[in-house]
Coordinates of C-alpha atoms in Angstrom, one line a residue:
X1120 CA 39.5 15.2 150.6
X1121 CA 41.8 18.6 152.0
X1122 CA 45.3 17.4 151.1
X1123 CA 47.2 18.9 154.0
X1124 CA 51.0 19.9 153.7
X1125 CA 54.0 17.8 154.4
X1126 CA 57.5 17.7 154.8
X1127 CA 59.7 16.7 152.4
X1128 CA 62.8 15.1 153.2
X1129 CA 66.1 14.4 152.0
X1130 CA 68.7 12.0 153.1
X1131 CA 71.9 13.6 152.2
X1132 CA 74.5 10.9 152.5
X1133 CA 78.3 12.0 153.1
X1134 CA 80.1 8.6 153.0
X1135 CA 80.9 7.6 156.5
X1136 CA 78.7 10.9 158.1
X1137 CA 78.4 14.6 158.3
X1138 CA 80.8 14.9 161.5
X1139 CA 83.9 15.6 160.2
X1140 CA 85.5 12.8 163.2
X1141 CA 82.3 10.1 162.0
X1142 CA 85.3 7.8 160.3
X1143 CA 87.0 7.5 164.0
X1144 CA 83.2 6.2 165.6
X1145 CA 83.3 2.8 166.5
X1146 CA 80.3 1.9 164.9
X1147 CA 81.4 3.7 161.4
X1148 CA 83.0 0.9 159.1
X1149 CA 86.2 2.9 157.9
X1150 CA 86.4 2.3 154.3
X1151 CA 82.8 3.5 154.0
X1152 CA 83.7 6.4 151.5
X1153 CA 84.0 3.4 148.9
X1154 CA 82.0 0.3 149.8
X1155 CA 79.1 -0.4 147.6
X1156 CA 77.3 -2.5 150.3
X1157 CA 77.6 0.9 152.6
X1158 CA 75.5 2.9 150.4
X1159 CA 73.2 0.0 149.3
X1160 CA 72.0 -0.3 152.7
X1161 CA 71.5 3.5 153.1
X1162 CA 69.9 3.3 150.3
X1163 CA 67.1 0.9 150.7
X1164 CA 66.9 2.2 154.3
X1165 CA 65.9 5.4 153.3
X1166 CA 63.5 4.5 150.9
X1167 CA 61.7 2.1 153.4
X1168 CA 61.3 5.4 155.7
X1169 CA 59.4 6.9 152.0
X1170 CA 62.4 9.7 151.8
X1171 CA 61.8 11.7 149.0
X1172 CA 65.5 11.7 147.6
X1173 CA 69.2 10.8 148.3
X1174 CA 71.0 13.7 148.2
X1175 CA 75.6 12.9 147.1
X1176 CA 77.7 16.3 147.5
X1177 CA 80.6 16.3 145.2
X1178 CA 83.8 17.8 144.5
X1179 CA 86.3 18.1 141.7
X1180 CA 89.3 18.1 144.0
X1181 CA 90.8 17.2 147.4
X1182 CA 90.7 20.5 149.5
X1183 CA 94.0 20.6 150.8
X1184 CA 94.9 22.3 154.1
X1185 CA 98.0 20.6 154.5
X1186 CA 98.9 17.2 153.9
X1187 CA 98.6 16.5 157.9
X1188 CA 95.0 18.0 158.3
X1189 CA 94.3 15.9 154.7
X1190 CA 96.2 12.7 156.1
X1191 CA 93.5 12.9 159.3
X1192 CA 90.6 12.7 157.2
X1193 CA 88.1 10.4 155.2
X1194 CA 86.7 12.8 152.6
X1195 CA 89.9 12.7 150.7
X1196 CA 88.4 9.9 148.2
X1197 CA 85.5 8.7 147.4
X1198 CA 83.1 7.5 144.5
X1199 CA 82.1 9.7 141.7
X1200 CA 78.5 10.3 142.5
X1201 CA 76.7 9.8 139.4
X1202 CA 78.5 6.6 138.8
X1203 CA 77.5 5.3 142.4
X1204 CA 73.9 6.8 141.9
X1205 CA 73.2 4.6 138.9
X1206 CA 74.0 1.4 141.3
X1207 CA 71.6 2.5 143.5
X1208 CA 68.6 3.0 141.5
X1209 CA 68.9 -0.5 140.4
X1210 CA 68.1 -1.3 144.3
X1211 CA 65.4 1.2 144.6
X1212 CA 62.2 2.3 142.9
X1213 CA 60.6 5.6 144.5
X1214 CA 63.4 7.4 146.1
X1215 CA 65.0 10.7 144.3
X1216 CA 68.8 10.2 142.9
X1217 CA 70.3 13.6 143.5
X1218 CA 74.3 14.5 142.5
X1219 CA 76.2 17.4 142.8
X1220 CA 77.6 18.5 139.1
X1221 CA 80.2 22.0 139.0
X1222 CA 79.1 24.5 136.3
X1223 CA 82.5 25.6 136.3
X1224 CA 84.0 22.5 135.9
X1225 CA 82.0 20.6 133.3
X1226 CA 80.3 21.4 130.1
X1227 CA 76.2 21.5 129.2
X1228 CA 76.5 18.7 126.8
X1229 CA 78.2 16.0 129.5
X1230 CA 75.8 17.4 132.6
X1231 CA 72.8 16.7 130.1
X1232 CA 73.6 13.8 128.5
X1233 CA 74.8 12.2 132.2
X1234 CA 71.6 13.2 133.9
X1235 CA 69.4 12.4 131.1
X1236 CA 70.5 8.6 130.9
X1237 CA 70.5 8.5 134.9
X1238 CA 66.9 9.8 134.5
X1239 CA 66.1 7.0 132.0
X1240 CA 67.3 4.2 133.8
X1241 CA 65.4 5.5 137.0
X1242 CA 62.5 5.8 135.9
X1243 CA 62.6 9.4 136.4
X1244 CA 64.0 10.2 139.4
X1245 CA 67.2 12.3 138.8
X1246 CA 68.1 15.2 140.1
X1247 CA 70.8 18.1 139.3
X1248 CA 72.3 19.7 142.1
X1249 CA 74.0 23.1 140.8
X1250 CA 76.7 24.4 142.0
X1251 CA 79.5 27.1 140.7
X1252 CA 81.9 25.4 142.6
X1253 CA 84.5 27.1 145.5
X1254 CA 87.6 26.5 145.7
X1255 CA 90.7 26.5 143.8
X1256 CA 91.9 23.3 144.1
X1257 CA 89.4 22.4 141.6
X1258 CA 90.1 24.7 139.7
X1259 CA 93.9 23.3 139.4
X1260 CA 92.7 20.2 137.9
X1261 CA 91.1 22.5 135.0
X1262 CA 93.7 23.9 133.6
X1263 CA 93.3 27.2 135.8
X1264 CA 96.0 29.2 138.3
X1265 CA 92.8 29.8 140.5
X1266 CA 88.8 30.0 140.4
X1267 CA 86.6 32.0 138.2
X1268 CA 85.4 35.2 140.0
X1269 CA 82.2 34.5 141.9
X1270 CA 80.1 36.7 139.4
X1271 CA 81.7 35.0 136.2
X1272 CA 81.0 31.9 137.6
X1273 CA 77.0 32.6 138.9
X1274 CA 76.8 34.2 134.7
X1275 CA 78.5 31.4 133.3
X1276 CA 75.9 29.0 135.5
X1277 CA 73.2 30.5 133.8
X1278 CA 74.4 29.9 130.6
X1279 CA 74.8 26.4 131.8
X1280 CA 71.2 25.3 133.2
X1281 CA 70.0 27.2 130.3
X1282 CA 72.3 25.3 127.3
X1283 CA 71.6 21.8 129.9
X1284 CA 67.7 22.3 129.8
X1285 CA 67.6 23.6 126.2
X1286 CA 69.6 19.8 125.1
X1287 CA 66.7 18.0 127.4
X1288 CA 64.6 19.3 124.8
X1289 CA 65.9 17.5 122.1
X1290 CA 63.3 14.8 121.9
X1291 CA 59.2 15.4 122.6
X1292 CA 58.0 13.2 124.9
X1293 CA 55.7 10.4 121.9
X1294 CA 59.0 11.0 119.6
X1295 CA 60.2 7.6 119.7
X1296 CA 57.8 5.1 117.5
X1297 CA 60.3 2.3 117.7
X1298 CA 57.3 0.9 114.6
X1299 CA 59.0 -2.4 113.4
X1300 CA 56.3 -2.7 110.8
X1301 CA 57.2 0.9 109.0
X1302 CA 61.0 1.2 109.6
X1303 CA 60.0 4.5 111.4
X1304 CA 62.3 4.6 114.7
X1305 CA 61.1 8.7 115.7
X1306 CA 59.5 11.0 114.4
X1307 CA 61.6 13.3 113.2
X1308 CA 58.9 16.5 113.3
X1309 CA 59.7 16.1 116.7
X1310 CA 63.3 16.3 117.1
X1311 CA 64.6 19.6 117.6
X1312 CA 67.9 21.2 117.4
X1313 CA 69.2 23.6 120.0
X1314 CA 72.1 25.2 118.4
X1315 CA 73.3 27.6 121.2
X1316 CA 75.8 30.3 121.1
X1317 CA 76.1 32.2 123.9
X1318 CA 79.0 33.7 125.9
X1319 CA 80.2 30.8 127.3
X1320 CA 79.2 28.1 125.2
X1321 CA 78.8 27.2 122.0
X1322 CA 76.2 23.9 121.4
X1323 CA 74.8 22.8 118.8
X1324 CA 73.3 19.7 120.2
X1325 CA 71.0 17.2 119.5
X1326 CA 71.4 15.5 122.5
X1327 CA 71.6 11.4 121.8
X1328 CA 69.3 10.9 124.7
X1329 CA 65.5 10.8 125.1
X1330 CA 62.9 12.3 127.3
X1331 CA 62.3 10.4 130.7
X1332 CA 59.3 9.9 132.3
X1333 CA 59.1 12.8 134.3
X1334 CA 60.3 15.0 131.2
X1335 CA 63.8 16.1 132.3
X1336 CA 65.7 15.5 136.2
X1337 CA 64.4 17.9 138.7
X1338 CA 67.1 20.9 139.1
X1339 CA 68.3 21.5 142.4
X1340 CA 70.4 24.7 143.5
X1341 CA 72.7 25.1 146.7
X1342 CA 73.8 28.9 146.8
X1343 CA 72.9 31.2 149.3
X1344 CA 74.7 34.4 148.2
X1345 CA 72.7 37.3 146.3
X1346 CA 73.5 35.3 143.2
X1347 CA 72.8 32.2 144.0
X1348 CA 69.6 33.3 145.7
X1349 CA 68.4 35.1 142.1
X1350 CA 70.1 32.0 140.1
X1351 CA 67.8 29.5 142.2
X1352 CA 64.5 32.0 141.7
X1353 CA 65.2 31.8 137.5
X1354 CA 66.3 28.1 137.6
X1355 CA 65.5 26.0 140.5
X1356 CA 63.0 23.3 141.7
X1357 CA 64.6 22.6 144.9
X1358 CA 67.5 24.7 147.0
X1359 CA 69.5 23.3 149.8
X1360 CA 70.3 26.2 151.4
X1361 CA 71.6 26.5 155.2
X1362 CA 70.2 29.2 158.2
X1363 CA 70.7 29.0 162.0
X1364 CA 67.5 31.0 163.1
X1365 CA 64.4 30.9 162.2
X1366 CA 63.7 34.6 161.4
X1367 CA 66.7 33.9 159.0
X1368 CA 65.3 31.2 157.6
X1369 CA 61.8 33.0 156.9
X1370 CA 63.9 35.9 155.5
X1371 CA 65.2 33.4 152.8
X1372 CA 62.7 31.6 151.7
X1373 CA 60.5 34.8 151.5
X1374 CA 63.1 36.5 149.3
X1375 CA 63.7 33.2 147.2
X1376 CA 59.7 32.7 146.7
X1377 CA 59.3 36.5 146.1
X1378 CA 61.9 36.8 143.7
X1379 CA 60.4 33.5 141.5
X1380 CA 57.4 35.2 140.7
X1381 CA 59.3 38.3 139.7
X1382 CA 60.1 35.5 137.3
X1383 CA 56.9 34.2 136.3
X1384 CA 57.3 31.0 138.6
X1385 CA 54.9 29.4 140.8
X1386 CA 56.6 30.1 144.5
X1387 CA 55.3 26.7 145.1
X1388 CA 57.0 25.0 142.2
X1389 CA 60.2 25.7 144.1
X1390 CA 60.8 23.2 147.8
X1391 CA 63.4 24.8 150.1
X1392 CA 64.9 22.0 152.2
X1393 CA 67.8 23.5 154.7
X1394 CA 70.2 21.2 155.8
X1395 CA 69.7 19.7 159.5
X1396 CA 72.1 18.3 161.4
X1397 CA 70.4 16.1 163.8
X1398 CA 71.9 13.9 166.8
X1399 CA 68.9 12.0 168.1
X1400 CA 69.0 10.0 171.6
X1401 CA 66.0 8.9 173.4
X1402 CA 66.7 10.8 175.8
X1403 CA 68.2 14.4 176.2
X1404 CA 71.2 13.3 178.0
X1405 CA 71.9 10.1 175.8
X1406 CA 71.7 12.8 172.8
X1407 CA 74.2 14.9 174.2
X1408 CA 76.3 12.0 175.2
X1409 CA 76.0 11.3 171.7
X1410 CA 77.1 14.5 170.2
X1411 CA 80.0 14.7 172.8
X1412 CA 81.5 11.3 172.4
X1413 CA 81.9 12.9 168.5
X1414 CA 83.3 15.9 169.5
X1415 CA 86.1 14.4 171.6
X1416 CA 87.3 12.2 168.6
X1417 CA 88.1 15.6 166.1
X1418 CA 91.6 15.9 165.8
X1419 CA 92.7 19.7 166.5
X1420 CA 94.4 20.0 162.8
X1421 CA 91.1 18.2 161.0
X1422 CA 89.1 20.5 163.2
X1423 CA 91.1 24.1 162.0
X1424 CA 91.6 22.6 158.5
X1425 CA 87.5 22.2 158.4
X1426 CA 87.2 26.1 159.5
X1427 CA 89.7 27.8 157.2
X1428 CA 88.2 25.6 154.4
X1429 CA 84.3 27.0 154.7
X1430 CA 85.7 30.4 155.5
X1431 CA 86.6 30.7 152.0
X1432 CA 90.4 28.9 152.3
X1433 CA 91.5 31.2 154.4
X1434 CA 95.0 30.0 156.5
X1435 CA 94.1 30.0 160.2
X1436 CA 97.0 28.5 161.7
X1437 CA 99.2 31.2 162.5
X1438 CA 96.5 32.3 165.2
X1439 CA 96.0 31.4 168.4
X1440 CA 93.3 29.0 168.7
X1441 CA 92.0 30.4 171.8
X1442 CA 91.5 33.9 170.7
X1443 CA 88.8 35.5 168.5
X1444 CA 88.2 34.7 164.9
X1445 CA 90.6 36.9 162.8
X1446 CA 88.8 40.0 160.4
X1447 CA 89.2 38.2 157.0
X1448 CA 88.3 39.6 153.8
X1449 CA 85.9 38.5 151.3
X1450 CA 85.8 35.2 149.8
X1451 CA 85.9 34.1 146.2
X1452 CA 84.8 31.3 147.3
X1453 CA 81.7 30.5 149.6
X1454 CA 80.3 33.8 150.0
X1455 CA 77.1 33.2 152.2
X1456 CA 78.7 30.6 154.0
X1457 CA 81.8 32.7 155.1
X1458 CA 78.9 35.6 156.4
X1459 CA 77.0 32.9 158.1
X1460 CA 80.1 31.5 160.2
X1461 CA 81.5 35.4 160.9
X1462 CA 78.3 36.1 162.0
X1463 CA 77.9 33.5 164.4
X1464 CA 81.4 33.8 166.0
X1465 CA 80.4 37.2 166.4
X1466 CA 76.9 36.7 167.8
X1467 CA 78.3 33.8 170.0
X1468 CA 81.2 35.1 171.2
X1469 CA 83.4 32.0 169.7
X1470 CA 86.9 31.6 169.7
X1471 CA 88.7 30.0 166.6
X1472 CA 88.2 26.5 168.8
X1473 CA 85.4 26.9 169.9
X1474 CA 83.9 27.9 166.1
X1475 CA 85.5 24.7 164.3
X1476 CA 83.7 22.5 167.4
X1477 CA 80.8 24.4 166.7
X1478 CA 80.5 23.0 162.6
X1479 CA 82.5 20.1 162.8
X1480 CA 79.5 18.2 162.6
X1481 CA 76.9 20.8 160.5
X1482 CA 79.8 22.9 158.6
X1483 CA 77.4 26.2 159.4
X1484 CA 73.8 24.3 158.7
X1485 CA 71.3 23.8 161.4
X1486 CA 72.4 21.7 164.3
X1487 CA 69.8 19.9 166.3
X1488 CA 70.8 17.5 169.2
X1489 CA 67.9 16.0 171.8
X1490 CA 65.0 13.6 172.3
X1491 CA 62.9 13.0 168.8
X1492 CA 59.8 15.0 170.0
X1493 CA 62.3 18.1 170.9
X1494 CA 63.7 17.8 167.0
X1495 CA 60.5 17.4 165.8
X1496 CA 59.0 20.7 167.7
X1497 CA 61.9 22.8 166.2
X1498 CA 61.3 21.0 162.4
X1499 CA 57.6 21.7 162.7
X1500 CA 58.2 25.1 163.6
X1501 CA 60.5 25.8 161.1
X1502 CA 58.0 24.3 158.9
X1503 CA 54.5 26.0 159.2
X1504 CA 56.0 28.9 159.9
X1505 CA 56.9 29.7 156.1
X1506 CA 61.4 28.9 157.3
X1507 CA 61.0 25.7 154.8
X1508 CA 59.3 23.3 152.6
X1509 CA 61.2 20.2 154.2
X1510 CA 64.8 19.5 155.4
X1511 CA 67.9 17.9 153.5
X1512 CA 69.0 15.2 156.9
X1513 CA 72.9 15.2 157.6
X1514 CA 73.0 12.1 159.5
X1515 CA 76.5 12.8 161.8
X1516 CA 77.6 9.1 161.5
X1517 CA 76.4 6.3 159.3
X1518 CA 74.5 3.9 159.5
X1519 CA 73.3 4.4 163.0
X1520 CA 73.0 8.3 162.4
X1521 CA 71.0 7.8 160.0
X1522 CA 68.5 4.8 161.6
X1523 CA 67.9 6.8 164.9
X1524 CA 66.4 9.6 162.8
X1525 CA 64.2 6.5 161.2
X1526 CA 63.4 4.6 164.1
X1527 CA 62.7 8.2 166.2
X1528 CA 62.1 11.3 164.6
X1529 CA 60.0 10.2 161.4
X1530 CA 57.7 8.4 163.8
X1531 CA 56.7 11.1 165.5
X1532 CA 56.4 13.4 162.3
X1533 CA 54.2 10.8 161.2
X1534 CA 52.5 11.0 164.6
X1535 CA 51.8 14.6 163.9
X1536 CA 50.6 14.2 160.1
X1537 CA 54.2 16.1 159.0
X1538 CA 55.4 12.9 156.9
X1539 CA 53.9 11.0 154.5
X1540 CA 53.5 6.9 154.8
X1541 CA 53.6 6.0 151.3
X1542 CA 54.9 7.8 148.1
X1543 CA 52.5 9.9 145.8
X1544 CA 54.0 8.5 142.8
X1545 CA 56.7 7.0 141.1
X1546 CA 59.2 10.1 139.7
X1547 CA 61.1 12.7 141.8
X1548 CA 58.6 15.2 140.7
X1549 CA 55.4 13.4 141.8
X1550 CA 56.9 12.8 145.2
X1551 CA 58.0 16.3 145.7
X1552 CA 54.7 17.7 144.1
X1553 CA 56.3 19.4 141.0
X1554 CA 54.6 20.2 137.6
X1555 CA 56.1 18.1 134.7
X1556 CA 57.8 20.2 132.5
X1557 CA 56.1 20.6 129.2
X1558 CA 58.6 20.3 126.2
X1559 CA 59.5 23.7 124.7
X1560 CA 59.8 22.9 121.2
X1561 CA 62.5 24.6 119.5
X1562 CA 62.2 26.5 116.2
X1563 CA 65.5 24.9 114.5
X1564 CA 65.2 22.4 111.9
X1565 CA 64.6 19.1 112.8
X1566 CA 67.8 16.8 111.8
X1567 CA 67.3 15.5 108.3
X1568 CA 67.5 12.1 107.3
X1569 CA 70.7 10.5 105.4
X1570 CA 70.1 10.6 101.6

């Protein structure tokens, strides 16, 4: 039987909703940024609709733009994703765990060893989202006067995933005999030392935690720049990556596939999923009424503070609001991001106000707002016509954000044959259709037993 293609899909959660006014919706509980129950109902909503993975952004900081822009909004504090992921896969049993973890602001050992045991008590379905990081107020909290340079930080990422993945190979997969009768816990022929010295880091390893069941969490990339782009080609098994046409997004995920096999990879071993920013109504003009009664609740400072924040931290507020977006120089922070907002002020004709309404809701990914079948025409498009592998879903307010795309859009995907109706297995991997990574046994000594 012809397997045919599907979708995959993520549900990327951002506490109370991707709209950056979701915390002021009536519907929206406002402490939703820390209630358990909050994401345990996302949760096992999401698995229900057979979503292959949550998806938790993170940050090591509170991106100030002033304390009056910060005191305006609900993504000043939240749960530590890794920590809240390991709640919810006690809830779940398909679904993909997927956190956010700073290359610049951890080290190997702690991203491997945290993974590893999220991994294990999943059942296999962690995931790695790797990122360098943007802004300097993280960097602040690391004992830094600013950010690494974006090219340090893209060579010191390699290093990373390459250090992380080399510790995830500690342990073979049968290297745990647990035999009561012999006294013989693991074998320790298959136990293998990393001992890494690179230019970053220095590891010896082992790591005290074993294999999972789908061999080590799938690895997940978000950058978009030239960098990030080649870093995800080497590295990746998923990108979350963000375009606003679709002869952009065939551009991308042409030059990402081309470039893995330049890289020995499998094009197919790597799923793009863009972010989508979907308002769903069941009718055009409920959608829109939907999307508007949003936009009216931004407040103007929130709004600006959102804008100079994904242009790189750029201050905005000395110009007029009403005028054109400023010529600003290159970012050390968010480099493709900053390119895709100039460039759309520019194609667009935006004003500074008129750009922050524009991503208050999407931040610069794809924004979608009408009836279910006129989402799912533009997702299928996307989709067969080589612009992604699936979508990452940025519900703008949640719950109900996220229930309409449920009740509505994955219907008629289904409808169409573009979504599954059951999972294809029980790890991340199996549901996204990835190989399981065979254990690259290392040529160190294995660790000796005590005299």
């Amino acid at each position: 039987m012809i397997q045919h293609r599907q979708m995959k899909l993520g549900a990327f959660l951002m506490t109370d909703g991707h709209h950056v006014a979701a915390w002021r919706h009536p519907k929206v509980r406002p402490d939703a940024s820390v209630s358990l129950d909050h994401f345990l109902n996302l949760a096992k909503r999401a698995e229900a609709a057979k979503f292959d993975a949550l998806f938790l952004a993170d940050s090591n900081g509170v991106r100030e733009r002033g304390l009056q822009a910060l005191s305006h909004n609900s993504r000043a504090a939240s749960f530590e994703p890794l920590t809240l992921l390991s709640a919810l896969a006690t809830v779940t049993q398909r679904i993909g765990l997927v956190a956010t973890a700073s290359t610049s602001f951890n080290e190997p050992f702690h991203v491997a060893r945290k993974f590893a045991s999220l991994d294990l008590i999943s059942g296999g379905r962690a995931g790695w989202n790797v990122v360098t990081s943007s802004s300097d107020s993280e960097a602040l909290n690391f004992n830094l006067d600013k950010h690494y340079a974006h090219a340090d930080r893209y060579a010191r990422a390699r290093e990373f995933v390459a250090v992380t993945t080399g510790l995830w190979n500690t342990w073979e997969d049968d290297a745990f005999l647990r035999d009561q009768d012999s006294g013989l816990f693991f074998d320790p022929q298959k136990h293998h030392v990393l001992d890494h010295r690179g230019r970053y880091f220095k590891v010896r390893g082992p790591l005290n935690v074993p294999r999972s069941p789908q061999g080590h969490p799938v690895i997940v990339q978000a950058g978009s720049s030239a960098a990030g782009i080649d870093l995800a080609a080497e590295t990746a098994e998923a990108v979350f990556t963000a375009q606003q046409t679709l002869a952009d997004a065939q551009a991308f995920y042409a030059d990402l596939k081309g470039r893995a096999e330049t890289y020995g990879r499998d094009p197919d071993h790597i799923k793009i999923m863009p972010g989508v920013f979907p308002v769903v109504g069941r009718t055009e003009a409920e959608a829109q009424e939907k999307f508007e009664d949003l936009q009216s609740r931004i407040h103007p400072v929130v709004g600006l503070a959102l804008l100079s924040s994904t242009l790189g931290g750029f201050d905005l507020t000395g110009y007029p609001l009403d005028g054109p977006l400023p010529e600003l120089p290159e970012t050390n922070g968010p480099k493709s991001r900053q390119k895709l907002l100039i460039d759309l002020a520019r194609r667009e004709n935006l004003t500074i106000r008129k750009l922050y309404l524009k991503i208050a809701g999407a931040r610069g990914h794809w924004q979608l707002v009408g009836t279910a079948e006129q989402i799912a025409d533009r997702l299928e498009e996307r989709f067969r016509n080589d612009g992604a592998d699936g979508f990452n879903v940025m519900a703008p307010f949640l719950p109900d954000g996220l229930e309409d795309f449920i009740a509505l859009v994955i219907p008629e995907l289904r409808r169409r044959g573009l979504f599954r109706t059951e999972y294809e297995g029980r790890t991340l991997r199996e549901n996204l259709g990835l190989p399981f990574p065979a254990h690259r046994a290392r040529t160190a000594a294995p660790l000796q037993a005590a005299e």
